[in-house]
PDB file of C-alpha atoms and ligand atoms in Angstrom:
ATOM      1  CA  MET D  29    -135.492  33.239-200.036  1.00 83.00           C
ATOM      2  CA  ALA D  30    -136.190  35.221-196.856  1.00 91.00           C
ATOM      3  CA  LYS D  31    -139.722  36.525-196.365  1.00 94.00           C
ATOM      4  CA  ILE D  32    -140.276  40.015-195.023  1.00 96.00           C
ATOM      5  CA  LEU D  33    -143.531  41.472-193.743  1.00 97.00           C
ATOM      6  CA  VAL D  34    -143.720  45.253-194.118  1.00 98.00           C
ATOM      7  CA  LEU D  35    -146.126  47.144-191.855  1.00 97.00           C
ATOM      8  CA  GLU D  36    -146.291  50.603-193.369  1.00 96.00           C
ATOM      9  CA  ASP D  37    -149.233  52.847-194.189  1.00 94.00           C
ATOM     10  CA  SER D  38    -147.647  55.353-196.563  1.00 93.00           C
ATOM     11  CA  PRO D  39    -148.291  54.317-200.199  1.00 95.00           C
ATOM     12  CA  PRO D  40    -145.069  55.880-201.573  1.00 94.00           C
ATOM     13  CA  LEU D  41    -142.975  54.123-198.938  1.00 94.00           C
ATOM     14  CA  GLN D  42    -144.876  50.881-199.511  1.00 96.00           C
ATOM     15  CA  SER D  43    -143.972  50.905-203.183  1.00 96.00           C
ATOM     16  CA  PHE D  44    -140.393  52.013-202.506  1.00 95.00           C
ATOM     17  CA  LEU D  45    -139.880  49.190-199.992  1.00 97.00           C
ATOM     18  CA  LYS D  46    -141.575  46.601-202.151  1.00 96.00           C
ATOM     19  CA  THR D  47    -139.463  47.444-205.191  1.00 96.00           C
ATOM     20  CA  LEU D  48    -136.245  47.654-203.196  1.00 96.00           C
ATOM     21  CA  LEU D  49    -136.757  44.437-201.239  1.00 96.00           C
ATOM     22  CA  GLN D  50    -137.949  42.389-204.196  1.00 94.00           C
ATOM     23  CA  ALA D  51    -135.012  43.622-206.270  1.00 93.00           C
ATOM     24  CA  SER D  52    -132.761  42.436-203.438  1.00 93.00           C
ATOM     25  CA  GLY D  53    -134.200  38.932-203.584  1.00 91.00           C
ATOM     26  CA  TYR D  54    -136.661  39.015-200.707  1.00 94.00           C
ATOM     27  CA  GLN D  55    -140.266  37.882-200.759  1.00 95.00           C
ATOM     28  CA  VAL D  56    -142.398  40.770-199.524  1.00 97.00           C
ATOM     29  CA  SER D  57    -145.890  41.129-198.086  1.00 97.00           C
ATOM     30  CA  ILE D  58    -147.215  44.549-197.153  1.00 97.00           C
ATOM     31  CA  CYS D  59    -150.025  45.690-194.896  1.00 95.00           C
ATOM     32  CA  ASP D  60    -150.973  49.085-193.540  1.00 94.00           C
ATOM     33  CA  LYS D  61    -152.863  47.952-190.439  1.00 96.00           C
ATOM     34  CA  GLY D  62    -151.418  46.355-187.310  1.00 96.00           C
ATOM     35  CA  LEU D  63    -154.264  43.872-187.003  1.00 95.00           C
ATOM     36  CA  ASP D  64    -153.731  42.673-190.572  1.00 96.00           C
ATOM     37  CA  GLY D  65    -150.076  42.207-189.656  1.00 96.00           C
ATOM     38  CA  PHE D  66    -151.004  39.886-186.791  1.00 94.00           C
ATOM     39  CA  ALA D  67    -153.206  37.894-189.171  1.00 92.00           C
ATOM     40  CA  TYR D  68    -150.387  37.510-191.719  1.00 94.00           C
ATOM     41  CA  LEU D  69    -147.907  36.504-189.035  1.00 92.00           C
ATOM     42  CA  SER D  70    -150.155  33.889-187.513  1.00 85.00           C
ATOM     43  CA  GLU D  71    -150.990  32.344-190.900  1.00 85.00           C
ATOM     44  CA  GLN D  72    -147.641  32.391-192.706  1.00 86.00           C
ATOM     45  CA  SER D  73    -144.041  32.130-191.663  1.00 86.00           C
ATOM     46  CA  PHE D  74    -141.831  35.170-192.114  1.00 91.00           C
ATOM     47  CA  ASP D  75    -138.169  35.833-191.368  1.00 91.00           C
ATOM     48  CA  LEU D  76    -138.356  39.503-190.463  1.00 95.00           C
ATOM     49  CA  VAL D  77    -140.823  42.336-189.846  1.00 97.00           C
ATOM     50  CA  LEU D  78    -140.272  45.950-190.918  1.00 98.00           C
ATOM     51  CA  LEU D  79    -142.483  48.010-188.645  1.00 97.00           C
ATOM     52  CA  ASP D  80    -143.508  51.638-189.123  1.00 94.00           C
ATOM     53  CA  LEU D  81    -144.354  53.174-185.743  1.00 91.00           C
ATOM     54  CA  GLY D  82    -147.379  55.104-187.036  1.00 89.00           C
ATOM     55  CA  LEU D  83    -149.862  52.631-188.535  1.00 92.00           C
ATOM     56  CA  LEU D  84    -153.434  53.257-189.676  1.00 91.00           C
ATOM     57  CA  ASP D  85    -155.138  51.462-186.817  1.00 94.00           C
ATOM     58  CA  MET D  86    -152.650  51.424-183.967  1.00 93.00           C
ATOM     59  CA  ASP D  87    -149.423  52.755-182.542  1.00 94.00           C
ATOM     60  CA  GLY D  88    -146.417  50.693-183.617  1.00 94.00           C
ATOM     61  CA  GLN D  89    -145.115  50.566-180.033  1.00 95.00           C
ATOM     62  CA  ASP D  90    -148.354  48.919-178.877  1.00 95.00           C
ATOM     63  CA  TRP D  91    -148.150  46.548-181.821  1.00 96.00           C
ATOM     64  CA  LEU D  92    -144.622  45.577-180.789  1.00 95.00           C
ATOM     65  CA  ILE D  93    -145.579  44.913-177.168  1.00 93.00           C
ATOM     66  CA  GLU D  94    -148.408  42.654-178.249  1.00 92.00           C
ATOM     67  CA  TYR D  95    -146.336  40.854-180.884  1.00 93.00           C
ATOM     68  CA  ARG D  96    -143.532  40.117-178.441  1.00 91.00           C
ATOM     69  CA  GLN D  97    -145.961  38.141-176.298  1.00 87.00           C
ATOM     70  CA  TRP D  98    -145.981  35.405-178.891  1.00 83.00           C
ATOM     71  CA  SER D  99    -143.026  35.814-181.219  1.00 87.00           C
ATOM     72  CA  THR D 100    -139.281  36.316-181.174  1.00 84.00           C
ATOM     73  CA  LEU D 101    -139.026  37.027-184.933  1.00 90.00           C
ATOM     74  CA  PRO D 102    -136.645  39.930-185.696  1.00 92.00           C
ATOM     75  CA  VAL D 103    -138.381  43.319-185.931  1.00 95.00           C
ATOM     76  CA  LEU D 104    -136.694  46.335-187.536  1.00 96.00           C
ATOM     77  CA  VAL D 105    -138.514  49.545-186.687  1.00 95.00           C
ATOM     78  CA  LEU D 106    -138.901  52.320-189.285  1.00 92.00           C
ATOM     79  CA  SER D 107    -139.893  55.697-188.045  1.00 82.00           C
ATOM     80  CA  ALA D 108    -139.972  59.338-188.955  1.00 76.00           C
ATOM     81  CA  ARG D 109    -139.612  60.193-185.301  1.00 67.00           C
ATOM     82  CA  ASP D 110    -135.978  60.571-184.427  1.00 67.00           C
ATOM     83  CA  GLY D 111    -136.191  61.195-180.678  1.00 73.00           C
ATOM     84  CA  GLU D 112    -133.961  59.105-178.458  1.00 78.00           C
ATOM     85  CA  VAL D 113    -136.966  58.238-176.296  1.00 84.00           C
ATOM     86  CA  GLU D 114    -138.824  56.660-179.232  1.00 87.00           C
ATOM     87  CA  LYS D 115    -135.819  54.549-180.108  1.00 84.00           C
ATOM     88  CA  VAL D 116    -135.178  53.389-176.576  1.00 84.00           C
ATOM     89  CA  THR D 117    -138.885  52.644-176.087  1.00 89.00           C
ATOM     90  CA  ALA D 118    -139.004  50.583-179.286  1.00 91.00           C
ATOM     91  CA  LEU D 119    -135.929  48.606-178.226  1.00 89.00           C
ATOM     92  CA  ASP D 120    -137.374  48.099-174.735  1.00 88.00           C
ATOM     93  CA  ASN D 121    -140.588  46.905-176.336  1.00 91.00           C
ATOM     94  CA  GLY D 122    -138.676  44.213-178.202  1.00 90.00           C
ATOM     95  CA  ALA D 123    -137.483  45.758-181.480  1.00 92.00           C
ATOM     96  CA  ASN D 124    -134.170  44.271-182.624  1.00 90.00           C
ATOM     97  CA  ASP D 125    -133.017  47.406-184.428  1.00 90.00           C
ATOM     98  CA  TYR D 126    -134.185  50.859-185.437  1.00 90.00           C
ATOM     99  CA  ILE D 127    -133.790  52.996-188.548  1.00 92.00           C
ATOM    100  CA  THR D 128    -134.937  56.609-188.884  1.00 89.00           C
ATOM    101  CA  LYS D 129    -136.596  57.971-192.018  1.00 87.00           C
ATOM    102  CA  PRO D 130    -135.296  59.164-194.355  1.00 87.00           C
ATOM    103  CA  PHE D 131    -132.837  56.298-194.695  1.00 90.00           C
ATOM    104  CA  SER D 132    -130.742  55.144-197.614  1.00 93.00           C
ATOM    105  CA  ALA D 133    -131.610  51.945-199.442  1.00 95.00           C
ATOM    106  CA  ASN D 134    -128.134  50.586-198.746  1.00 95.00           C
ATOM    107  CA  GLU D 135    -128.368  51.266-195.039  1.00 94.00           C
ATOM    108  CA  LEU D 136    -131.746  49.543-194.798  1.00 96.00           C
ATOM    109  CA  LEU D 137    -130.532  46.494-196.725  1.00 96.00           C
ATOM    110  CA  ALA D 138    -127.418  46.264-194.562  1.00 94.00           C
ATOM    111  CA  ARG D 139    -129.495  46.317-191.354  1.00 93.00           C
ATOM    112  CA  ILE D 140    -131.798  43.649-192.756  1.00 95.00           C
ATOM    113  CA  ARG D 141    -128.858  41.407-193.679  1.00 92.00           C
ATOM    114  CA  VAL D 142    -127.405  41.728-190.190  1.00 88.00           C
ATOM    115  CA  LEU D 143    -130.721  40.827-188.539  1.00 90.00           C
ATOM    116  CA  LEU D 144    -131.330  37.874-190.820  1.00 89.00           C
ATOM    117  CA  ARG D 145    -127.787  36.623-190.229  1.00 83.00           C
ATOM    118  CA  THR D 146    -127.751  36.984-186.457  1.00 70.00           C
ATOM    119  CA  GLN D 147    -131.380  36.360-185.575  1.00 58.00           C
ATOM    120  CA  GLY D 148    -133.112  34.707-188.494  1.00 48.00           C
ATOM    121  CA  HIS D 149    -131.562  31.272-188.267  1.00 50.00           C
ATOM    122  CA  PRO D 150    -130.931  28.696-187.127  1.00 51.00           C
ATOM    123  CA  SER D 151    -134.222  28.735-185.324  1.00 54.00           C
ATOM    124  CA  ILE D 152    -134.066  27.701-181.710  1.00 67.00           C
ATOM    125  CA  ALA D 153    -136.744  25.249-180.699  1.00 77.00           C
ATOM    126  CA  PHE D 154    -137.543  24.207-177.145  1.00 86.00           C
ATOM    127  CA  THR D 155    -138.776  20.750-176.304  1.00 91.00           C
ATOM    128  CA  CYS D 156    -140.558  19.257-173.341  1.00 93.00           C
ATOM    129  CA  GLY D 157    -141.358  15.566-173.651  1.00 93.00           C
ATOM    130  CA  ASN D 158    -142.924  15.259-177.104  1.00 94.00           C
ATOM    131  CA  ILE D 159    -144.062  18.909-177.099  1.00 95.00           C
ATOM    132  CA  LYS D 160    -141.951  21.257-179.192  1.00 93.00           C
ATOM    133  CA  ILE D 161    -142.221  25.026-179.685  1.00 93.00           C
ATOM    134  CA  ASP D 162    -140.312  26.970-182.345  1.00 87.00           C
ATOM    135  CA  PRO D 163    -140.634  30.687-181.593  1.00 82.00           C
ATOM    136  CA  GLN D 164    -139.066  31.761-184.899  1.00 74.00           C
ATOM    137  CA  LYS D 165    -141.582  29.820-186.924  1.00 77.00           C
ATOM    138  CA  HIS D 166    -144.366  30.319-184.395  1.00 83.00           C
ATOM    139  CA  LEU D 167    -144.925  26.572-184.551  1.00 89.00           C
ATOM    140  CA  VAL D 168    -146.030  24.114-181.876  1.00 94.00           C
ATOM    141  CA  THR D 169    -145.969  20.361-182.404  1.00 95.00           C
ATOM    142  CA  VAL D 170    -146.845  17.309-180.349  1.00 96.00           C
ATOM    143  CA  ALA D 171    -145.053  14.160-181.533  1.00 93.00           C
ATOM    144  CA  ALA D 172    -144.143  16.127-184.694  1.00 91.00           C
ATOM    145  CA  VAL D 173    -147.796  16.928-185.511  1.00 94.00           C
ATOM    146  CA  GLU D 174    -148.644  20.639-185.681  1.00 94.00           C
ATOM    147  CA  VAL D 175    -151.063  21.941-183.043  1.00 96.00           C
ATOM    148  CA  LYS D 176    -152.967  25.195-183.581  1.00 94.00           C
ATOM    149  CA  LEU D 177    -152.997  27.464-180.547  1.00 94.00           C
ATOM    150  CA  THR D 178    -154.726  30.777-179.950  1.00 92.00           C
ATOM    151  CA  LYS D 179    -152.504  33.801-179.392  1.00 89.00           C
ATOM    152  CA  LYS D 180    -153.033  33.710-175.617  1.00 93.00           C
ATOM    153  CA  GLU D 181    -152.448  29.961-175.392  1.00 95.00           C
ATOM    154  CA  TYR D 182    -149.259  30.372-177.412  1.00 94.00           C
ATOM    155  CA  ALA D 183    -148.037  33.237-175.221  1.00 92.00           C
ATOM    156  CA  ILE D 184    -148.621  31.212-172.040  1.00 95.00           C
ATOM    157  CA  LEU D 185    -146.884  28.156-173.489  1.00 95.00           C
ATOM    158  CA  LEU D 186    -143.882  30.188-174.656  1.00 92.00           C
ATOM    159  CA  MET D 187    -143.593  31.762-171.199  1.00 91.00           C
ATOM    160  CA  LEU D 188    -143.733  28.303-169.580  1.00 94.00           C
ATOM    161  CA  PHE D 189    -141.012  27.036-171.928  1.00 91.00           C
ATOM    162  CA  GLN D 190    -138.833  30.062-171.238  1.00 85.00           C
ATOM    163  CA  ASN D 191    -139.153  29.310-167.524  1.00 85.00           C
ATOM    164  CA  LYS D 192    -139.053  25.529-167.617  1.00 86.00           C
ATOM    165  CA  ASP D 193    -138.923  23.863-164.174  1.00 87.00           C
ATOM    166  CA  LYS D 194    -139.785  27.147-162.450  1.00 87.00           C
ATOM    167  CA  VAL D 195    -143.105  28.045-160.883  1.00 90.00           C
ATOM    168  CA  LEU D 196    -144.942  30.847-162.676  1.00 91.00           C
ATOM    169  CA  THR D 197    -147.538  32.565-160.519  1.00 91.00           C
ATOM    170  CA  HIS D 198    -151.003  33.364-161.857  1.00 93.00           C
ATOM    171  CA  ASN D 199    -150.187  37.064-161.641  1.00 92.00           C
ATOM    172  CA  ALA D 200    -146.849  36.721-163.460  1.00 91.00           C
ATOM    173  CA  ILE D 201    -148.694  35.038-166.335  1.00 94.00           C
ATOM    174  CA  LEU D 202    -151.563  37.547-166.241  1.00 93.00           C
ATOM    175  CA  SER D 203    -149.328  40.610-166.321  1.00 89.00           C
ATOM    176  CA  HIS D 204    -147.102  39.170-169.089  1.00 88.00           C
ATOM    177  CA  VAL D 205    -149.845  37.801-171.345  1.00 92.00           C
ATOM    178  CA  TRP D 206    -152.848  40.042-170.594  1.00 91.00           C
ATOM    179  CA  GLY D 207    -151.315  43.162-169.014  1.00 86.00           C
ATOM    180  CA  GLU D 208    -151.029  44.621-165.524  1.00 83.00           C
ATOM    181  CA  GLN D 209    -154.701  45.528-165.338  1.00 87.00           C
ATOM    182  CA  TYR D 210    -155.665  41.843-165.381  1.00 88.00           C
ATOM    183  CA  ILE D 211    -153.830  40.690-162.280  1.00 88.00           C
ATOM    184  CA  ASN D 212    -155.904  38.917-159.650  1.00 88.00           C
ATOM    185  CA  ARG D 213    -158.010  37.219-162.329  1.00 92.00           C
ATOM    186  CA  PRO D 214    -156.508  33.696-162.077  1.00 92.00           C
ATOM    187  CA  GLU D 215    -159.605  32.219-163.707  1.00 94.00           C
ATOM    188  CA  TYR D 216    -158.406  33.632-167.058  1.00 94.00           C
ATOM    189  CA  VAL D 217    -155.207  31.622-166.774  1.00 96.00           C
ATOM    190  CA  ARG D 218    -157.034  28.516-165.568  1.00 95.00           C
ATOM    191  CA  VAL D 219    -159.302  28.446-168.617  1.00 96.00           C
ATOM    192  CA  HIS D 220    -156.396  28.838-171.044  1.00 97.00           C
ATOM    193  CA  VAL D 221    -154.193  26.297-169.282  1.00 97.00           C
ATOM    194  CA  ALA D 222    -157.079  23.798-169.424  1.00 97.00           C
ATOM    195  CA  GLN D 223    -157.276  24.390-173.197  1.00 97.00           C
ATOM    196  CA  LEU D 224    -153.512  23.972-173.544  1.00 98.00           C
ATOM    197  CA  ARG D 225    -153.673  20.655-171.703  1.00 97.00           C
ATOM    198  CA  GLN D 226    -156.471  19.479-174.002  1.00 97.00           C
ATOM    199  CA  LYS D 227    -154.302  20.243-177.002  1.00 97.00           C
ATOM    200  CA  LEU D 228    -150.903  19.137-175.694  1.00 97.00           C
ATOM    201  CA  GLU D 229    -151.201  16.525-172.956  1.00 97.00           C
ATOM    202  CA  SER D 230    -151.917  12.876-173.729  1.00 95.00           C
ATOM    203  CA  ASN D 231    -154.140  12.741-170.628  1.00 96.00           C
ATOM    204  CA  PRO D 232    -155.396  16.283-169.951  1.00 96.00           C
ATOM    205  CA  ALA D 233    -157.037  15.213-166.667  1.00 94.00           C
ATOM    206  CA  ASN D 234    -153.704  13.963-165.379  1.00 96.00           C
ATOM    207  CA  PRO D 235    -151.129  16.264-167.014  1.00 97.00           C
ATOM    208  CA  LYS D 236    -147.481  15.205-167.121  1.00 96.00           C
ATOM    209  CA  HIS D 237    -145.927  18.462-168.312  1.00 97.00           C
ATOM    210  CA  ILE D 238    -148.099  21.489-167.487  1.00 97.00           C
ATOM    211  CA  LEU D 239    -148.435  20.994-163.745  1.00 96.00           C
ATOM    212  CA  THR D 240    -150.552  22.927-161.274  1.00 95.00           C
ATOM    213  CA  GLU D 241    -148.911  24.383-158.194  1.00 90.00           C
ATOM    214  CA  PRO D 242    -151.990  24.615-155.975  1.00 88.00           C
ATOM    215  CA  ALA D 243    -153.032  28.189-155.174  1.00 86.00           C
ATOM    216  CA  VAL D 244    -149.808  29.516-156.750  1.00 90.00           C
ATOM    217  CA  GLY D 245    -149.640  28.903-160.487  1.00 92.00           C
ATOM    218  CA  TYR D 246    -148.067  26.513-162.995  1.00 96.00           C
ATOM    219  CA  ARG D 247    -144.815  24.782-163.763  1.00 95.00           C
ATOM    220  CA  LEU D 248    -143.588  23.120-166.964  1.00 96.00           C
ATOM    221  CA  LEU D 249    -141.700  19.873-166.422  1.00 94.00           C
ATOM    222  CA  ASP D 250    -140.057  17.434-168.830  1.00 90.00           C
TER     223      ASP D 250
HETATM  224 CA1   CA F 304    -146.928  55.774-190.898  1.00 77.71          CA
END
């Protein structure tokens, strides 16, 4: 049974979506704040997120940008705003699809089925030596044992995996994981990479996979 997280702050829509999705055989969790959504997603595994662009505590576009730093789970955006710019921005920010309120129940269910079919599985995992990362499940293992990473550590590791064998500069990592305003602060990356090595490398002082390119950045090698 697929699990859907609904981020929506309007009580009538919350109950409409809950009833509709449960009646269609999905497991549903609902929250009205973006930060609660992050907490749910880091603690449980979901198959899809329905995201309202106007949440209680943050703008849905900002939520999407932050979420895409550590997850590739399908996100279907729900919004009352029907401007082309909003749609394009949401897609650029990493939404997989977009539906404008008011929408019909059948249309919503059809979009969800398409996303679950094309994106939800099979999950694609990357491996490097005995380190494995599964972006759909937001799961990292070393020799098949789960390792808990912070959001920033996870985002750096995912970026390294997506660019295996290539050098990533300090500033490329900073702008992707922290944001443009943090470039030229390589010490942030250094601290997090040291933590990643502690958690993932069998000898963190002499890493075999997360290698330093002196004065430049890092490279992930098998
Ligand atoms: Ca709203």
